[in-house]
Amino acid sequence: VQLQESGGGSVQAGGSLRLSCAHPNYGSRCCFMGWFRQSPGKEREEVAGIDSDGSTYYAASVKGRFTISQDNAKKTLYLEMSNLKPEDTGTYYCTLDPLLVGVTAIPPVADFGVWGQGTQVTVSS
């Protein structure tokens, strides 16, 4: 397994969760890394990303509530989620691609070649 997510769960609206994604085979500055999510019947959508320089990018729907970060020593990508809403419910996927270097926006799903298995986040009202 190249990417291993953890930290999903069930919370009430307004609560917080932290997702982790271990990527032991890749350096933290290797390339663009990100989080996407998917709900039943919907397409996978971008949530947040971090480029090889450490700049971060967010979908408008999560900006101000979610924070993406890296622990270089642990080779782990994080997604801190606060003030969660029912519409944040879905399966969250960690992703990266070694070819995505010098990218300054979250690339589309099809550009990412390495994906985790996903972790479920459920937010109840």
Tab-separated table of N, CA, C and O in Angstrom, residues 20-104:
chain	number	residue	atom	x	y	z
A	20	SER	N	-5.227	11.432	8.495
A	20	SER	CA	-3.799	11.246	8.251
A	20	SER	C	-3.600	10.366	7.028
A	20	SER	O	-4.416	9.486	6.749
A	21	CYS	N	-2.513	10.602	6.334
A	21	CYS	CA	-2.172	9.797	5.164
A	21	CYS	C	-0.667	9.538	5.191
A	21	CYS	O	0.123	10.445	4.926
A	22	ALA	N	-0.298	8.319	5.519
A	22	ALA	CA	1.119	7.953	5.511
A	22	ALA	C	1.552	7.643	4.083
A	22	ALA	O	0.859	6.917	3.357
A	23	HIS	N	2.692	8.221	3.678
A	23	HIS	CA	3.221	7.989	2.321
A	23	HIS	C	4.702	7.646	2.420
A	23	HIS	O	5.561	8.385	1.969
A	24	PRO	N	5.030	6.486	2.993
A	24	PRO	CA	6.421	6.132	3.285
A	24	PRO	C	7.335	6.036	2.068
A	24	PRO	O	8.551	6.144	2.211
A	25	ASN	N	6.763	5.853	0.895
A	25	ASN	CA	7.589	5.702	-0.309
A	25	ASN	C	7.868	7.014	-1.026
A	25	ASN	O	8.557	7.013	-2.061
A	26	TYR	N	7.358	8.120	-0.485
A	26	TYR	CA	7.504	9.403	-1.161
A	26	TYR	C	7.955	10.467	-0.167
A	26	TYR	O	7.452	10.536	0.953
A	27	GLY	N	8.902	11.304	-0.584
A	27	GLY	CA	9.286	12.433	0.237
A	27	GLY	C	8.167	13.451	0.301
A	27	GLY	O	7.337	13.538	-0.623
A	28	SER	N	8.116	14.206	1.394
A	28	SER	CA	7.024	15.153	1.577
A	28	SER	C	7.030	16.265	0.540
A	28	SER	O	6.012	16.899	0.308
A	29	ARG	N	8.184	16.515	-0.065
A	29	ARG	CA	8.256	17.556	-1.083
A	29	ARG	C	8.388	16.977	-2.497
A	29	ARG	O	8.865	17.641	-3.412
A	30	CYS	N	7.979	15.729	-2.642
A	30	CYS	CA	8.184	15.058	-3.942
A	30	CYS	C	7.361	15.696	-5.053
A	30	CYS	O	7.794	15.738	-6.207
A	31	CYS	N	6.193	16.196	-4.696
A	31	CYS	CA	5.233	16.488	-5.739
A	31	CYS	C	3.953	17.014	-5.084
A	31	CYS	O	3.885	17.163	-3.872
A	32	PHE	N	2.954	17.285	-5.909
A	32	PHE	CA	1.676	17.774	-5.402
A	32	PHE	C	0.948	16.624	-4.704
A	32	PHE	O	0.843	15.533	-5.241
A	33	MET	N	0.423	16.908	-3.518
A	33	MET	CA	-0.370	15.934	-2.780
A	33	MET	C	-1.705	16.565	-2.407
A	33	MET	O	-1.779	17.786	-2.262
A	34	GLY	N	-2.709	15.746	-2.248
A	34	GLY	CA	-3.995	16.333	-1.941
A	34	GLY	C	-4.991	15.380	-1.326
A	34	GLY	O	-4.720	14.189	-1.156
A	35	TRP	N	-6.128	15.955	-0.992
A	35	TRP	CA	-7.275	15.210	-0.489
A	35	TRP	C	-8.472	15.468	-1.405
A	35	TRP	O	-8.741	16.617	-1.759
A	36	PHE	N	-9.138	14.408	-1.751
A	36	PHE	CA	-10.391	14.479	-2.488
A	36	PHE	C	-11.453	13.749	-1.666
A	36	PHE	O	-11.130	12.988	-0.742
A	37	ARG	N	-12.712	13.963	-1.996
A	37	ARG	CA	-13.782	13.243	-1.325
A	37	ARG	C	-14.855	12.859	-2.337
A	37	ARG	O	-14.992	13.484	-3.383
A	38	GLN	N	-15.596	11.831	-1.960
A	38	GLN	CA	-16.668	11.369	-2.837
A	38	GLN	C	-17.850	10.908	-2.005
A	38	GLN	O	-17.692	10.162	-1.039
A	39	SER	N	-19.033	11.373	-2.398
A	39	SER	CA	-20.281	10.953	-1.775
A	39	SER	C	-21.023	10.052	-2.742
A	39	SER	O	-20.821	10.135	-3.951
A	40	PRO	N	-21.913	9.198	-2.224
A	40	PRO	CA	-22.661	8.300	-3.115
A	40	PRO	C	-23.403	9.073	-4.197
A	40	PRO	O	-24.073	10.078	-3.916
A	41	GLY	N	-23.234	8.631	-5.424
A	41	GLY	CA	-23.919	9.255	-6.539
A	41	GLY	C	-23.267	10.516	-7.063
A	41	GLY	O	-23.765	11.126	-8.007
A	42	LYS	N	-22.166	10.895	-6.467
A	42	LYS	CA	-21.477	12.117	-6.898
A	42	LYS	C	-20.074	11.793	-7.379
A	42	LYS	O	-19.491	10.766	-7.021
A	43	GLU	N	-19.528	12.702	-8.165
A	43	GLU	CA	-18.161	12.529	-8.627
A	43	GLU	C	-17.182	12.890	-7.508
A	43	GLU	O	-17.502	13.648	-6.594
A	44	ARG	N	-15.988	12.323	-7.623
A	44	ARG	CA	-14.942	12.665	-6.664
A	44	ARG	C	-14.577	14.135	-6.852
A	44	ARG	O	-14.374	14.596	-7.985
A	45	GLU	N	-14.482	14.872	-5.748
A	45	GLU	CA	-14.220	16.299	-5.835
A	45	GLU	C	-13.006	16.692	-4.999
A	45	GLU	O	-12.672	16.048	-3.998
A	46	GLU	N	-12.374	17.758	-5.426
A	46	GLU	CA	-11.199	18.244	-4.712
A	46	GLU	C	-11.590	18.811	-3.364
A	46	GLU	O	-12.679	19.359	-3.190
A	47	VAL	N	-10.696	18.683	-2.402
A	47	VAL	CA	-10.897	19.256	-1.080
A	47	VAL	C	-9.749	20.213	-0.764
A	47	VAL	O	-9.964	21.387	-0.474
A	48	ALA	N	-8.524	19.706	-0.811
A	48	ALA	CA	-7.365	20.520	-0.473
A	48	ALA	C	-6.120	19.914	-1.105
A	48	ALA	O	-6.079	18.717	-1.398
A	49	GLY	N	-5.113	20.755	-1.300
A	49	GLY	CA	-3.865	20.281	-1.876
A	49	GLY	C	-2.688	21.064	-1.339
A	49	GLY	O	-2.837	22.176	-0.816
A	50	ILE	N	-1.512	20.464	-1.478
A	50	ILE	CA	-0.272	21.123	-1.060
A	50	ILE	C	0.786	20.818	-2.104
A	50	ILE	O	0.962	19.657	-2.513
A	51	ASP	N	1.478	21.854	-2.566
A	51	ASP	CA	2.452	21.617	-3.625
A	51	ASP	C	3.830	21.353	-3.037
A	51	ASP	O	4.021	21.352	-1.818
A	52	SER	N	4.805	21.114	-3.895
A	52	SER	CA	6.132	20.712	-3.443
A	52	SER	C	6.875	21.837	-2.726
A	52	SER	O	7.880	21.582	-2.062
A	53	ASP	N	6.380	23.072	-2.836
A	53	ASP	CA	6.971	24.188	-2.096
A	53	ASP	C	6.265	24.434	-0.774
A	53	ASP	O	6.665	25.313	-0.015
A	54	GLY	N	5.209	23.690	-0.517
A	54	GLY	CA	4.467	23.856	0.726
A	54	GLY	C	3.285	24.799	0.637
A	54	GLY	O	2.589	25.020	1.644
A	55	SER	N	3.011	25.346	-0.526
A	55	SER	CA	1.837	26.195	-0.690
A	55	SER	C	0.582	25.339	-0.665
A	55	SER	O	0.585	24.210	-1.168
A	56	THR	N	-0.464	25.886	-0.075
A	56	THR	CA	-1.708	25.120	0.089
A	56	THR	C	-2.845	25.700	-0.732
A	56	THR	O	-2.868	26.898	-1.028
A	57	TYR	N	-3.774	24.843	-1.064
A	57	TYR	CA	-4.905	25.198	-1.912
A	57	TYR	C	-6.153	24.520	-1.360
A	57	TYR	O	-6.072	23.386	-0.876
A	58	TYR	N	-7.290	25.209	-1.443
A	58	TYR	CA	-8.520	24.673	-0.873
A	58	TYR	C	-9.702	24.893	-1.811
A	58	TYR	O	-9.789	25.900	-2.502
A	59	ALA	N	-10.626	23.948	-1.752
A	59	ALA	CA	-11.899	24.155	-2.414
A	59	ALA	C	-12.651	25.241	-1.660
A	59	ALA	O	-12.508	25.375	-0.431
A	60	ALA	N	-13.449	26.006	-2.362
A	60	ALA	CA	-14.176	27.108	-1.744
A	60	ALA	C	-15.071	26.622	-0.605
A	60	ALA	O	-15.261	27.314	0.392
A	61	SER	N	-15.600	25.423	-0.738
A	61	SER	CA	-16.551	24.911	0.254
A	61	SER	C	-15.906	24.581	1.602
A	61	SER	O	-16.614	24.455	2.603
A	62	VAL	N	-14.574	24.443	1.616
A	62	VAL	CA	-13.905	24.073	2.879
A	62	VAL	C	-12.931	25.136	3.360
A	62	VAL	O	-12.386	25.027	4.470
A	63	LYS	N	-12.706	26.159	2.566
A	63	LYS	CA	-11.730	27.183	2.936
A	63	LYS	C	-12.132	27.837	4.245
A	63	LYS	O	-13.289	28.203	4.445
A	64	GLY	N	-11.163	27.960	5.141
A	64	GLY	CA	-11.433	28.547	6.440
A	64	GLY	C	-11.829	27.533	7.493
A	64	GLY	O	-11.831	27.830	8.691
A	65	ARG	N	-12.168	26.308	7.055
A	65	ARG	CA	-12.562	25.253	7.996
A	65	ARG	C	-11.574	24.093	7.990
A	65	ARG	O	-11.402	23.429	9.012
A	66	PHE	N	-10.944	23.824	6.862
A	66	PHE	CA	-10.008	22.707	6.729
A	66	PHE	C	-8.586	23.229	6.573
A	66	PHE	O	-8.373	24.296	5.979
A	67	THR	N	-7.621	22.454	7.077
A	67	THR	CA	-6.215	22.803	6.928
A	67	THR	C	-5.432	21.569	6.510
A	67	THR	O	-5.491	20.537	7.192
A	68	ILE	N	-4.701	21.697	5.411
A	68	ILE	CA	-3.841	20.609	4.952
A	68	ILE	C	-2.413	20.907	5.397
A	68	ILE	O	-1.977	22.060	5.371
A	69	SER	N	-1.703	19.868	5.819
A	69	SER	CA	-0.334	20.078	6.284
A	69	SER	C	0.479	18.797	6.118
A	69	SER	O	-0.075	17.733	5.842
A	70	GLN	N	1.787	18.948	6.287
A	70	GLN	CA	2.713	17.836	6.131
A	70	GLN	C	3.591	17.694	7.366
A	70	GLN	O	3.989	18.703	7.953
A	71	ASP	N	3.920	16.474	7.736
A	71	ASP	CA	4.982	16.214	8.699
A	71	ASP	C	6.088	15.526	7.904
A	71	ASP	O	5.971	14.362	7.553
A	72	ASN	N	7.137	16.291	7.610
A	72	ASN	CA	8.188	15.767	6.742
A	72	ASN	C	8.885	14.559	7.349
A	72	ASN	O	9.206	13.588	6.661
A	73	ALA	N	9.136	14.607	8.640
A	73	ALA	CA	9.861	13.514	9.299
A	73	ALA	C	9.048	12.226	9.282
A	73	ALA	O	9.588	11.136	9.103
A	74	LYS	N	7.752	12.345	9.470
A	74	LYS	CA	6.887	11.164	9.515
A	74	LYS	C	6.368	10.773	8.144
A	74	LYS	O	5.703	9.747	8.001
A	75	LYS	N	6.659	11.578	7.135
A	75	LYS	CA	6.130	11.333	5.786
A	75	LYS	C	4.626	11.099	5.866
A	75	LYS	O	4.097	10.075	5.410
A	76	THR	N	3.955	12.038	6.454
A	76	THR	CA	2.518	11.937	6.649
A	76	THR	C	1.839	13.240	6.261
A	76	THR	O	2.306	14.319	6.634
A	77	LEU	N	0.768	13.114	5.510
A	77	LEU	CA	-0.060	14.236	5.099
A	77	LEU	C	-1.282	14.272	6.012
A	77	LEU	O	-1.833	13.206	6.340
A	78	TYR	N	-1.697	15.471	6.423
A	78	TYR	CA	-2.825	15.601	7.319
A	78	TYR	C	-3.918	16.479	6.699
A	78	TYR	O	-3.632	17.332	5.847
A	79	LEU	N	-5.122	16.273	7.177
A	79	LEU	CA	-6.225	17.173	6.860
A	79	LEU	C	-6.978	17.412	8.164
A	79	LEU	O	-7.659	16.511	8.673
A	80	GLU	N	-6.805	18.614	8.705
A	80	GLU	CA	-7.533	19.010	9.908
A	80	GLU	C	-8.865	19.603	9.469
A	80	GLU	O	-8.888	20.564	8.684
A	81	MET	N	-9.953	19.045	9.980
A	81	MET	CA	-11.284	19.493	9.584
A	81	MET	C	-12.029	19.989	10.805
A	81	MET	O	-12.145	19.256	11.801
A	82	SER	N	-12.512	21.203	10.757
A	82	SER	CA	-13.256	21.762	11.873
A	82	SER	C	-14.573	22.333	11.373
A	82	SER	O	-14.761	22.529	10.169
A	83	ASN	N	-15.473	22.625	12.309
A	83	ASN	CA	-16.797	23.140	11.963
A	83	ASN	C	-17.422	22.287	10.856
A	83	ASN	O	-17.927	22.821	9.856
A	84	LEU	N	-17.379	20.987	11.048
A	84	LEU	CA	-17.864	20.077	10.019
A	84	LEU	C	-19.361	20.219	9.800
A	84	LEU	O	-20.116	20.491	10.743
A	85	LYS	N	-19.764	20.040	8.550
A	85	LYS	CA	-21.156	20.152	8.152
A	85	LYS	C	-21.628	18.820	7.559
A	85	LYS	O	-20.814	18.050	7.055
A	86	PRO	N	-22.923	18.554	7.583
A	86	PRO	CA	-23.421	17.307	6.988
A	86	PRO	C	-22.979	17.115	5.537
A	86	PRO	O	-22.724	15.989	5.110
A	87	GLU	N	-22.844	18.212	4.805
A	87	GLU	CA	-22.425	18.100	3.406
A	87	GLU	C	-20.954	17.725	3.250
A	87	GLU	O	-20.499	17.472	2.134
A	88	ASP	N	-20.218	17.666	4.349
A	88	ASP	CA	-18.826	17.195	4.289
A	88	ASP	C	-18.759	15.671	4.327
A	88	ASP	O	-17.679	15.088	4.182
A	89	THR	N	-19.886	15.026	4.534
A	89	THR	CA	-19.923	13.565	4.587
A	89	THR	C	-19.455	12.956	3.277
A	89	THR	O	-19.819	13.419	2.196
A	90	GLY	N	-18.635	11.914	3.396
A	90	GLY	CA	-18.152	11.220	2.209
A	90	GLY	C	-16.932	10.380	2.524
A	90	GLY	O	-16.461	10.352	3.667
A	91	THR	N	-16.429	9.724	1.511
A	91	THR	CA	-15.184	8.987	1.633
A	91	THR	C	-14.052	9.909	1.191
A	91	THR	O	-14.102	10.468	0.092
A	92	TYR	N	-13.079	10.061	2.044
A	92	TYR	CA	-11.962	10.965	1.783
A	92	TYR	C	-10.746	10.163	1.330
A	92	TYR	O	-10.371	9.178	1.969
A	93	TYR	N	-10.152	10.627	0.231
A	93	TYR	CA	-9.017	9.947	-0.373
A	93	TYR	C	-7.788	10.838	-0.381
A	93	TYR	O	-7.858	12.008	-0.762
A	94	CYS	N	-6.693	10.262	-0.004
A	94	CYS	CA	-5.394	10.904	-0.119
A	94	CYS	C	-4.813	10.549	-1.485
A	94	CYS	O	-4.989	9.419	-1.970
A	95	THR	N	-4.107	11.489	-2.096
A	95	THR	CA	-3.577	11.222	-3.425
A	95	THR	C	-2.325	12.030	-3.700
A	95	THR	O	-2.084	13.071	-3.075
A	96	LEU	N	-1.515	11.545	-4.624
A	96	LEU	CA	-0.338	12.277	-5.092
A	96	LEU	C	0.041	11.745	-6.467
A	96	LEU	O	-0.469	10.706	-6.907
A	97	ASP	N	0.923	12.447	-7.128
A	97	ASP	CA	1.496	11.930	-8.361
A	97	ASP	C	2.892	12.514	-8.539
A	97	ASP	O	3.053	13.739	-8.508
A	98	PRO	N	3.896	11.652	-8.701
A	98	PRO	CA	5.279	12.134	-8.830
A	98	PRO	C	5.514	13.065	-10.013
A	98	PRO	O	6.505	13.796	-10.022
A	99	LEU	N	4.612	13.062	-10.983
A	99	LEU	CA	4.790	13.933	-12.147
A	99	LEU	C	4.246	15.329	-11.904
A	99	LEU	O	4.503	16.248	-12.672
A	100	LEU	N	3.499	15.516	-10.832
A	100	LEU	CA	2.885	16.816	-10.545
A	100	LEU	C	3.848	17.681	-9.740
A	100	LEU	O	3.734	17.832	-8.526
A	101	VAL	N	4.785	18.274	-10.455
A	101	VAL	CA	5.765	19.159	-9.836
A	101	VAL	C	5.635	20.523	-10.487
A	101	VAL	O	5.475	20.619	-11.706
A	102	GLY	N	5.691	21.590	-9.690
A	102	GLY	CA	5.543	22.922	-10.243
A	102	GLY	C	4.102	23.292	-10.510
A	102	GLY	O	3.824	24.283	-11.186
A	103	VAL	N	3.183	22.532	-9.953
A	103	VAL	CA	1.751	22.798	-10.131
A	103	VAL	C	1.295	23.825	-9.119
A	103	VAL	O	1.677	23.755	-7.945
A	104	THR	N	0.457	24.779	-9.543
A	104	THR	CA	0.037	25.857	-8.639
A	104	THR	C	-1.471	25.929	-8.493
A	104	THR	O	-2.041	26.989	-8.239
